[in-house]
Every structure is written in structure tokens, then in C-alpha cells.
PDB file of C-alpha atoms in Angstrom:
ATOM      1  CA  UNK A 136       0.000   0.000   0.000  1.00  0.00           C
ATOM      2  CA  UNK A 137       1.379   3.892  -0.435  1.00  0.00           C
ATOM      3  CA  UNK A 138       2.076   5.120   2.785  1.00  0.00           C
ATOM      4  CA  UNK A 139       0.510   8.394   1.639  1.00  0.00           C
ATOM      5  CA  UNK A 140      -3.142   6.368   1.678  1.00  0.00           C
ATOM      6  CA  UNK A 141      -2.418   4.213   5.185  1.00  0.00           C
ATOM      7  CA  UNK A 142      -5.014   5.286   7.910  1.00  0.00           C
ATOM      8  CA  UNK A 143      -1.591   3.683   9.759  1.00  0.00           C
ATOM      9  CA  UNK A 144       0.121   6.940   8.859  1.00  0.00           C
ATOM     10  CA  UNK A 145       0.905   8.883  12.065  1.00  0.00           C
ATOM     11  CA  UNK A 146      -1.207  11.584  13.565  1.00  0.00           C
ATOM     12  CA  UNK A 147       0.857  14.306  14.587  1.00  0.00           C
ATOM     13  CA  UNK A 148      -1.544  17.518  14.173  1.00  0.00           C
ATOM     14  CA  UNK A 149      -4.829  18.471  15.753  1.00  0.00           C
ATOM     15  CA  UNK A 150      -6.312  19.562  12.637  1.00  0.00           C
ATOM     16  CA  UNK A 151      -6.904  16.751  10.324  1.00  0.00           C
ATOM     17  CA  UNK A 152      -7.885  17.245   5.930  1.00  0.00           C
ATOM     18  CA  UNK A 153      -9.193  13.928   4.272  1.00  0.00           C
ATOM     19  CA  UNK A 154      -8.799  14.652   0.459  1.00  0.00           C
ATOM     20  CA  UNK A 155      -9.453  12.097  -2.578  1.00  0.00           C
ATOM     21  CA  UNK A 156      -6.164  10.959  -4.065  1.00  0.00           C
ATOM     22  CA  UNK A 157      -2.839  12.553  -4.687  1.00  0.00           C
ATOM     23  CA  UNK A 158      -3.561  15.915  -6.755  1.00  0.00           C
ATOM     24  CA  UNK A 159      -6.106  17.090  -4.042  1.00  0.00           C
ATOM     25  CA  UNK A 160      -3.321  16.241  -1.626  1.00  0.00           C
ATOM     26  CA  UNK A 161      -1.007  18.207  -3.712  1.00  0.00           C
ATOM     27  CA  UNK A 162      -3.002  20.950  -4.306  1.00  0.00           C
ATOM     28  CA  UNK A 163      -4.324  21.405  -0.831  1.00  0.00           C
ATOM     29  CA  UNK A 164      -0.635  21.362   0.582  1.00  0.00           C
ATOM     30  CA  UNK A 165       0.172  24.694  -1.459  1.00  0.00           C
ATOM     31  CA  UNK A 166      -3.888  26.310  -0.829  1.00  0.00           C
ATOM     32  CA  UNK A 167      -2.986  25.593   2.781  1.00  0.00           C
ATOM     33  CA  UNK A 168      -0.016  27.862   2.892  1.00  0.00           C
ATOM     34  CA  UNK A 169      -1.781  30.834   1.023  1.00  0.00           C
ATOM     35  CA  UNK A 170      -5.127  30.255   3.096  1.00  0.00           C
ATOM     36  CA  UNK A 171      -2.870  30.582   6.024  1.00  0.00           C
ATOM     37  CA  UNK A 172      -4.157  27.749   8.467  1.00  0.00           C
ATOM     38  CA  UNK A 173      -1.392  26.407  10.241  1.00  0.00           C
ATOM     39  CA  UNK A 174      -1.064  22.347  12.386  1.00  0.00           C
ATOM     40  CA  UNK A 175      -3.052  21.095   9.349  1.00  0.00           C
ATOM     41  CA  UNK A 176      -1.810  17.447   8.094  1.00  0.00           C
ATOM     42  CA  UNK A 177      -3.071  16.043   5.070  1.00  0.00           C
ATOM     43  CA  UNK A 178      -4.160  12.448   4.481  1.00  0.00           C
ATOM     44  CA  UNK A 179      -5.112  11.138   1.539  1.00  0.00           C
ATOM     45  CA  UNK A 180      -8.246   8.353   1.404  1.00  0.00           C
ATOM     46  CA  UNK A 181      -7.636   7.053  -2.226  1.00  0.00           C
ATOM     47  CA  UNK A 182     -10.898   7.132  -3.509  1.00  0.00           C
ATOM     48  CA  UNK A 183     -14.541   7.718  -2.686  1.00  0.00           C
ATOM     49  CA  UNK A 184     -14.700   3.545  -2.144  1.00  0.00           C
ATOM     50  CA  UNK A 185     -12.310   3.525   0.339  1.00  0.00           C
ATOM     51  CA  UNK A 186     -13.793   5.945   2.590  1.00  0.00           C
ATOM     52  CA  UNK A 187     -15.076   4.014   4.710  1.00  0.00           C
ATOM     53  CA  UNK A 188     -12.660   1.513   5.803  1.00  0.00           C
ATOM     54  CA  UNK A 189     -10.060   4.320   5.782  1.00  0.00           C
ATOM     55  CA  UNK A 190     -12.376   6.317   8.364  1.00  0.00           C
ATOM     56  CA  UNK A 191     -12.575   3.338  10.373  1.00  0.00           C
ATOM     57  CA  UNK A 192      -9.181   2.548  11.034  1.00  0.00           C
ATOM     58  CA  UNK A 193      -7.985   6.128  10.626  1.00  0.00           C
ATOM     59  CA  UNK A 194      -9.980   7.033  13.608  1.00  0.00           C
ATOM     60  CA  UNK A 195      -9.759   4.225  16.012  1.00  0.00           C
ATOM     61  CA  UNK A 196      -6.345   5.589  16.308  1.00  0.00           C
ATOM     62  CA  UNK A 197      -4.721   5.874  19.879  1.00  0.00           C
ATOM     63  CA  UNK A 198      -3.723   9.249  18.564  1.00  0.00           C
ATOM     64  CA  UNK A 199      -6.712  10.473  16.827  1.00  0.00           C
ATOM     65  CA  UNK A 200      -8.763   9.796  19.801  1.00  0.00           C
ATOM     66  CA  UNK A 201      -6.316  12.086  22.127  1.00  0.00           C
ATOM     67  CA  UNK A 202      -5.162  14.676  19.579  1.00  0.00           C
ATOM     68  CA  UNK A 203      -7.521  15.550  16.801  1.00  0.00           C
ATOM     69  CA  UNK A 204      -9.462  18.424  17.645  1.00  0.00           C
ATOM     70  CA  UNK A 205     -11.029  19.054  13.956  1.00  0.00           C
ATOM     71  CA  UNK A 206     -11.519  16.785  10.869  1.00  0.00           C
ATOM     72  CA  UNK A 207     -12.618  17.691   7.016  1.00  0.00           C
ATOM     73  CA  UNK A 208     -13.531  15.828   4.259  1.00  0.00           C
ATOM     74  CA  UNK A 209     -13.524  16.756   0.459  1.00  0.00           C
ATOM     75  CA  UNK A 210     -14.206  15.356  -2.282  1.00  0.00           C
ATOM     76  CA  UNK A 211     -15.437  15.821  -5.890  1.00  0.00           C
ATOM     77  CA  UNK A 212     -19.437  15.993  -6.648  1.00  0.00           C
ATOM     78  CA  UNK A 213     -20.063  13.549  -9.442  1.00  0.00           C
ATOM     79  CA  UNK A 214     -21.970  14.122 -12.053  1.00  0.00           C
ATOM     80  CA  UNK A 215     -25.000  12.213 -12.189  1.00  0.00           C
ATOM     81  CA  UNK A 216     -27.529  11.248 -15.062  1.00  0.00           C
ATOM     82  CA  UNK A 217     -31.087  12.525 -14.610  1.00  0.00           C
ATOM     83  CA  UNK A 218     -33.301   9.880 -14.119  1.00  0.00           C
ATOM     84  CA  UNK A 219     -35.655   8.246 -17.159  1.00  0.00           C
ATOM     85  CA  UNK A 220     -38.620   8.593 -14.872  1.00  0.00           C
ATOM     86  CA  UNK A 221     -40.931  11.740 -13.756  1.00  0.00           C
ATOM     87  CA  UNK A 222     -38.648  11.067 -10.294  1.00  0.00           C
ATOM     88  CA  UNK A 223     -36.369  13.470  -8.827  1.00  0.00           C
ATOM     89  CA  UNK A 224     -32.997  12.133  -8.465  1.00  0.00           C
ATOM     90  CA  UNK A 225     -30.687  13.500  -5.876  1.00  0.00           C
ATOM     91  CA  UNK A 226     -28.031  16.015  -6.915  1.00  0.00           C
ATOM     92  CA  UNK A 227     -24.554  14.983  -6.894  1.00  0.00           C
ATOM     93  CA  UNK A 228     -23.815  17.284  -4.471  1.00  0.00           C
ATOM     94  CA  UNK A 229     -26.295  15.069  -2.030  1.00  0.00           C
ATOM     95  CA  UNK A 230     -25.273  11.714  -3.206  1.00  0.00           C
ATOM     96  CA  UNK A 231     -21.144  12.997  -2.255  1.00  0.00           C
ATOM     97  CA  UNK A 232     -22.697  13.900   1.270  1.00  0.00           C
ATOM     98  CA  UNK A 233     -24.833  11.292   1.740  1.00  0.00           C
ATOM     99  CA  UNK A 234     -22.309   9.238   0.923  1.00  0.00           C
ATOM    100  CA  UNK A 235     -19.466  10.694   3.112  1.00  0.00           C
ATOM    101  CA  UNK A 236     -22.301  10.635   6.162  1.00  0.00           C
ATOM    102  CA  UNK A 237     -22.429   7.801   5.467  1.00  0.00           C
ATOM    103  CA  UNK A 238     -19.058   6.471   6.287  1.00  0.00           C
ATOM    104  CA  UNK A 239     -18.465   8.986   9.307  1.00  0.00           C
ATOM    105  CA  UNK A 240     -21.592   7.163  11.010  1.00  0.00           C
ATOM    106  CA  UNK A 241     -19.742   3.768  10.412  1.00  0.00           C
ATOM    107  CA  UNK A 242     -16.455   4.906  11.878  1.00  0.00           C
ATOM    108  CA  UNK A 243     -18.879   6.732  14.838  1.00  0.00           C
ATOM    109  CA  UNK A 244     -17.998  10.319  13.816  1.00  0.00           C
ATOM    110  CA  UNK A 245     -20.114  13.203  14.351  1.00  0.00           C
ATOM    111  CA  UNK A 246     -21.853  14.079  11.196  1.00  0.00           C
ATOM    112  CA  UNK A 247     -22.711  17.945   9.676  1.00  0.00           C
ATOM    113  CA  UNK A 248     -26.185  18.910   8.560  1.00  0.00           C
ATOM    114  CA  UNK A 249     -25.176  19.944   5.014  1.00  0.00           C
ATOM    115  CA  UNK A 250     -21.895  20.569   3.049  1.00  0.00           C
ATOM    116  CA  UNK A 251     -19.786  23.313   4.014  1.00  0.00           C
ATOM    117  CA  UNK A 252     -20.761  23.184   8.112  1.00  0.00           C
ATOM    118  CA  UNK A 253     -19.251  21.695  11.039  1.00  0.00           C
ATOM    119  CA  UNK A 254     -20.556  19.337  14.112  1.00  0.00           C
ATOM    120  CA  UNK A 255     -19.820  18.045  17.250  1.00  0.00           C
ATOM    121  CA  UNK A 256     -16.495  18.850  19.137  1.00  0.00           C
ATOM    122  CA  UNK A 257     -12.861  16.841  19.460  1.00  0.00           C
ATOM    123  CA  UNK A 258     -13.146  16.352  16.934  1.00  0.00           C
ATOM    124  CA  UNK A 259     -15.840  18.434  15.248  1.00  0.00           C
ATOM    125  CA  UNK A 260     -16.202  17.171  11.890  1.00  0.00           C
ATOM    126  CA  UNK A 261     -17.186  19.140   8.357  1.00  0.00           C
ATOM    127  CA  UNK A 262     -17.595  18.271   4.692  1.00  0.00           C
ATOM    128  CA  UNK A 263     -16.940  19.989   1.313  1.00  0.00           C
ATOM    129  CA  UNK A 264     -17.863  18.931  -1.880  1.00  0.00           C
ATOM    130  CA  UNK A 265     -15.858  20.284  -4.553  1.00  0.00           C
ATOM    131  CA  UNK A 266     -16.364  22.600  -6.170  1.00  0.00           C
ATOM    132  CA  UNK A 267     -18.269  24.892  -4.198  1.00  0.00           C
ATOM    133  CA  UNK A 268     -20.954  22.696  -2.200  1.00  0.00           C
ATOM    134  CA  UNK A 269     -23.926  23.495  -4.769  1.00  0.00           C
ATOM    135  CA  UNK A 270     -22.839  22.436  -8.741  1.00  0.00           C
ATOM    136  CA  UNK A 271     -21.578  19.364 -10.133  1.00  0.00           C
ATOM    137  CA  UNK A 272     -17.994  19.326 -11.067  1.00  0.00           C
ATOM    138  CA  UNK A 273     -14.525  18.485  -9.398  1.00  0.00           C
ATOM    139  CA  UNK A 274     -11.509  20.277  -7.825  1.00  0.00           C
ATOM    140  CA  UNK A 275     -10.413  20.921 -11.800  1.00  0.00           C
ATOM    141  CA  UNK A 276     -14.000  22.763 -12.136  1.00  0.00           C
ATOM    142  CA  UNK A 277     -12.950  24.820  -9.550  1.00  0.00           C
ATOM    143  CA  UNK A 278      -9.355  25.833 -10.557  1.00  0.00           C
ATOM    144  CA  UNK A 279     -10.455  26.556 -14.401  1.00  0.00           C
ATOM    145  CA  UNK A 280     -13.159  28.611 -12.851  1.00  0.00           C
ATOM    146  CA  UNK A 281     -10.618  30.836 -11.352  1.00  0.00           C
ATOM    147  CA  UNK A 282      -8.591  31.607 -14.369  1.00  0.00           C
ATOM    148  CA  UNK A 283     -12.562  32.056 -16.921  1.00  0.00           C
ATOM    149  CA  UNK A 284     -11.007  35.843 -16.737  1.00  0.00           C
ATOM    150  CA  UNK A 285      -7.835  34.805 -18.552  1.00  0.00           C
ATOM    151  CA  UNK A 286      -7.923  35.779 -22.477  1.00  0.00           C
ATOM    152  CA  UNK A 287      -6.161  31.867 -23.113  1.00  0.00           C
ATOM    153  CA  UNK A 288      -9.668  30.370 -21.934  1.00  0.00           C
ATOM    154  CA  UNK A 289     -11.348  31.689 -25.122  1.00  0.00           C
ATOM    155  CA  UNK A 290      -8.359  29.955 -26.836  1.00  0.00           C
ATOM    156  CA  UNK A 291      -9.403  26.689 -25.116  1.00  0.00           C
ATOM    157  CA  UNK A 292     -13.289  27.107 -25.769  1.00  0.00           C
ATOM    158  CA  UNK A 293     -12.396  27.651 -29.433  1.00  0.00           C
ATOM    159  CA  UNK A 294     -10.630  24.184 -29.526  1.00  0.00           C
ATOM    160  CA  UNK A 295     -13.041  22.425 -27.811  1.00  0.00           C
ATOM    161  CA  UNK A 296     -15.605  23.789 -29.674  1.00  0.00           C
ATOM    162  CA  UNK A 297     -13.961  23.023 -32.825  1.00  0.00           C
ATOM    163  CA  UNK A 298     -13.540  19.359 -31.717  1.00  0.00           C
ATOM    164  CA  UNK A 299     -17.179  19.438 -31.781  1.00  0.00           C
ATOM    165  CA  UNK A 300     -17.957  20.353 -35.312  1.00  0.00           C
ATOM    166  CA  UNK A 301     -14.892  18.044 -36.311  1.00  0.00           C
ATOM    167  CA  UNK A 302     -15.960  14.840 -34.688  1.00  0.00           C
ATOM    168  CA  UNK A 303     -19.576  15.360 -33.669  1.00  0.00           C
ATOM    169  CA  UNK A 304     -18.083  14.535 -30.093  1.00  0.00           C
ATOM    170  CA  UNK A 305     -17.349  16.339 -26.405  1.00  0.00           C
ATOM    171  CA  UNK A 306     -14.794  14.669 -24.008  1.00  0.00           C
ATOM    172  CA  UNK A 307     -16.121  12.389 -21.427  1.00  0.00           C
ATOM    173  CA  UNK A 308     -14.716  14.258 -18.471  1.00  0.00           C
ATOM    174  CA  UNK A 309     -15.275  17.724 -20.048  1.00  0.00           C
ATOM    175  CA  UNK A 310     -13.584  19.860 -16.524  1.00  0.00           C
ATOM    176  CA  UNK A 311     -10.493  17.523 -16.700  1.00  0.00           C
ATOM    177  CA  UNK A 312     -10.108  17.934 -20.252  1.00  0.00           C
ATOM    178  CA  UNK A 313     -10.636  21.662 -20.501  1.00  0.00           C
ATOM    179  CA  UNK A 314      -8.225  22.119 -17.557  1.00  0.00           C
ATOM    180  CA  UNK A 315      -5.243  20.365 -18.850  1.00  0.00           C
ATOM    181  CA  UNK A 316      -5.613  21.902 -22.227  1.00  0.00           C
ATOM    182  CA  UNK A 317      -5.908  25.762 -20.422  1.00  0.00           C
ATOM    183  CA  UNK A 318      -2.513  24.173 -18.478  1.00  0.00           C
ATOM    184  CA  UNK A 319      -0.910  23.256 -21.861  1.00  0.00           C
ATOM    185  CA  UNK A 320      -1.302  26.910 -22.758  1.00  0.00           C
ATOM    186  CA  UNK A 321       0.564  27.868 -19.894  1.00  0.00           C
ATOM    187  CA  UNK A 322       3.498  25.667 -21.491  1.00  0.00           C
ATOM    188  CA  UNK A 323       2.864  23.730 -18.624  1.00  0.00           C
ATOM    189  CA  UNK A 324       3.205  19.500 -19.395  1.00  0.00           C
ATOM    190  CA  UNK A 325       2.114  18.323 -16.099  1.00  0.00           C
ATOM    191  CA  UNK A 326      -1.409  18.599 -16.340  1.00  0.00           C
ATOM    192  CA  UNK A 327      -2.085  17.712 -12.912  1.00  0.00           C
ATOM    193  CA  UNK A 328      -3.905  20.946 -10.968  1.00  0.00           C
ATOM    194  CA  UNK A 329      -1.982  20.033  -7.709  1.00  0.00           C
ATOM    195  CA  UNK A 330       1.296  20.226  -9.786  1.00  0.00           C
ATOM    196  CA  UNK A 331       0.092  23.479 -11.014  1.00  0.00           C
ATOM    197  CA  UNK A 332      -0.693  25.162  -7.690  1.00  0.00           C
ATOM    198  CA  UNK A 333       3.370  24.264  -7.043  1.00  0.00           C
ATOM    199  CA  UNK A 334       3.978  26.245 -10.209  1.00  0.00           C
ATOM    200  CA  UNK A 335       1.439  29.380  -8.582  1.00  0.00           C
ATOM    201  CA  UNK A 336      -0.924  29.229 -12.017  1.00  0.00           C
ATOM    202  CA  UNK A 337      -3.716  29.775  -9.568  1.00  0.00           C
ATOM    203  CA  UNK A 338      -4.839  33.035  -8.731  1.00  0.00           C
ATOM    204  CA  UNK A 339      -5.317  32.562  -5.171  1.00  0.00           C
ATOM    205  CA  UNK A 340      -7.424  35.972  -4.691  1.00  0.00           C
ATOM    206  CA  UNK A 341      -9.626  34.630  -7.389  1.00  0.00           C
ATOM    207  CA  UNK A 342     -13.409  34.657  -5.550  1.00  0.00           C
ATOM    208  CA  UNK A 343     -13.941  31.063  -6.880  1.00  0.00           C
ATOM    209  CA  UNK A 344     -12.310  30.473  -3.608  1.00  0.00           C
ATOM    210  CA  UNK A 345     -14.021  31.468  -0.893  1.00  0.00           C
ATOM    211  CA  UNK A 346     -16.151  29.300  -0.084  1.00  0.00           C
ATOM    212  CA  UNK A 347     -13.272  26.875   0.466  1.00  0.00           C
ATOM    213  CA  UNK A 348     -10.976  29.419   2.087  1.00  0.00           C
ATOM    214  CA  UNK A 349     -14.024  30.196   4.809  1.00  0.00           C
ATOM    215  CA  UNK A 350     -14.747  26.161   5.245  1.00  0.00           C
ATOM    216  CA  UNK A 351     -10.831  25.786   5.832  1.00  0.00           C
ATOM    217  CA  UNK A 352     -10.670  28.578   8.146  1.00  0.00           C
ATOM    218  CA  UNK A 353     -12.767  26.672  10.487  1.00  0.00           C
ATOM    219  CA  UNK A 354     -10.849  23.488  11.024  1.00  0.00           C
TER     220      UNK A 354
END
């Protein structure tokens, strides 16, 4: 197993992040400086399927139990398919936090009342759903978001849109795709969005932002 997804990892911080996989972790390291919030350590859970038993062992720790005072979770929304039938589905924004409730019951965690809140006490315990607790989308969603300003997006669009007419055909993950093609603009080939918050392509002060800065600020 990487060590960087062991719930075995040690604690050593009161303030503990849960992101999905390793360009979240990335990316969160360098947002974490610029936020600031300082005796934050960053563990990542893999993916959304291994939640759970990562939650479980993760905090039946000697050292979470005595330590942690504060624990977040993020994660992307998915996009989900509307239903066939007159029925309303749930967004993906609920199924992410249903789903995350879901797990913190299991590991016997206190559990928030919607995205973007906090419950309980050592620890208390929030959730955010990428990108800003209300759309669907991902954590690249969010970053391209930030740069929609910068003249290169129309560059981008004009691709993508060409692509279209081209090959009668979109991209499967359409926020992934557009974000590494802004990136390859930026003569960047790394298209990973925690690799570019190293290189400081994100405008930090960009109000895309916020909402995350403000949930962070209360760990």
C-alpha cells in the first residue's frame, strides 16, 4: 500500500484534511499555505470507495482519539444522469454527502447537517464537496473557474468547440479535459492541478475560492 493512503500513517496535528487521491493532496498542501491555516496534516483516502474503511481505522487511532481536535472531508461531486422517470434524483452534491455521512456514522464520527458546516467537538467534523458545495464538477472545475477571466480560456473554448464540429463529439470528463488543455497553454506538461498550484498558475485571490478558504478557516 502507499504510505501516503495508510489510515496507519501517524497523527501528529490536531487539525486533520481527508482529500481524494494525490492531486487534491497536492493541491491542498500549497492552498494551505496561502489560506494561512497552520497544524493542518493532510491524508489522503484514495478514492470515494475507500472511505469508509479508511475512516474506520484512521480514527480508532490511539492518537486520533487524544489529539484531533477538527476533521474535514472533500471530495469531488459527481456528475450524475437525470433519471428516465418523472422522479427526482438527488443532486450529486447530495449523493457525495450522503455518501461521506455515510461512512463517518460507520467509523462513529459526528456528522454535519449539510456541506460546508461543522458538528460536534474533538473532533468536530465538516464536509466539502468540490467545487463549491452546490454544482456538479470536481476540484479541476474549480481551478479553471478561477482563471474564466484569462484571455487563453477563449483559446481553449475555441478548440473544444472546434472538436465538436470536427468529430460530432465532447470529451467524457469535459472539466479535466478543458483544464489540462488551459494548463498546456501555460506551457505547462504536467497537467495535474496540484502540480500546477506548485507552479502558482492559480490566482489565489480569485473569488472562486471562498467558499473553500471560509470552510478551511474553520478546522
Amino acid at each position: 500500500m502507499d504510505v501516503r493512503k495508510s489510515p496507519d500513517r501517524p497523527i501528529t496535528k490536531p487539525k486533520q484534511l481527508l482529500v481524494e487521491g494525490r492531486t487534491p493532496h497536492l493541491f491542498f498542501e500549497e492552498f494551505l499555505r496561502v489560506v494561512p491555516i497552520r497544524d493542518v496534516e493532510i491524508h489522503d483516502f484514495g478514492s470515494n470507495e475507500k472511505l469508509s474503511p479508511f475512516l474506520k481505522a484512521f480514527c480508532s487511532r490511539p492518537e486520533f482519539k487524544t489529539l484531533v481536535t477538527s476533521l474535514a472531508i472533500v471530495r469531488d461531486a459527481e456528475t450524475v444522469v437525470p433519471a428516465s422517470d418523472a422522479q427526482a434524483s438527488p443532486s450529486s452534491v447530495e449523493r457525495a454527502f450522503e455518501s461521506i455521512c455515510y461512512s463517518l456514522r460507520a467509523a462513529n464520527q459526528q456528522v454535519p447537517s449539510a456541506p460546508a458546516l461543522f458538528a460536534g467537538q474533538n473532533p468536530k467534523v465538516g464536509i466539502f464537496i468540490l467545487p463549491n458545495c452546490r454544482d456538479d464538477g470536481m476540484l479541476e472545475t474549480l481551478c479553471f473557474e478561477s482563471v474564466k477571466t484569462d484571455a487563453l480560456v477563449a483559446c481553449v473554448d475555441s478548440f473544444f468547440d472546434c472538436m465538436g464540429t470536427a468529430t460530432n463529439s465532447r470529451p467524457r470528463n469535459l472539466p479535466k479535459t478543458r483544464t489540462f488543455a488551459y494548463l498546456a497553454t501555460r506551457d505547462i506538461s504536467d497537467p495535474l492541478v496540484g502540480r500546477a498550484a506548485q507552479m502558482k498558475i492559480w490566482p489565489w485571490d480569485s473569488p472562486v475560492f471562498g467558499p473553500l478558504k471560509d470552510f478551511l478557516s474553520q478546522l
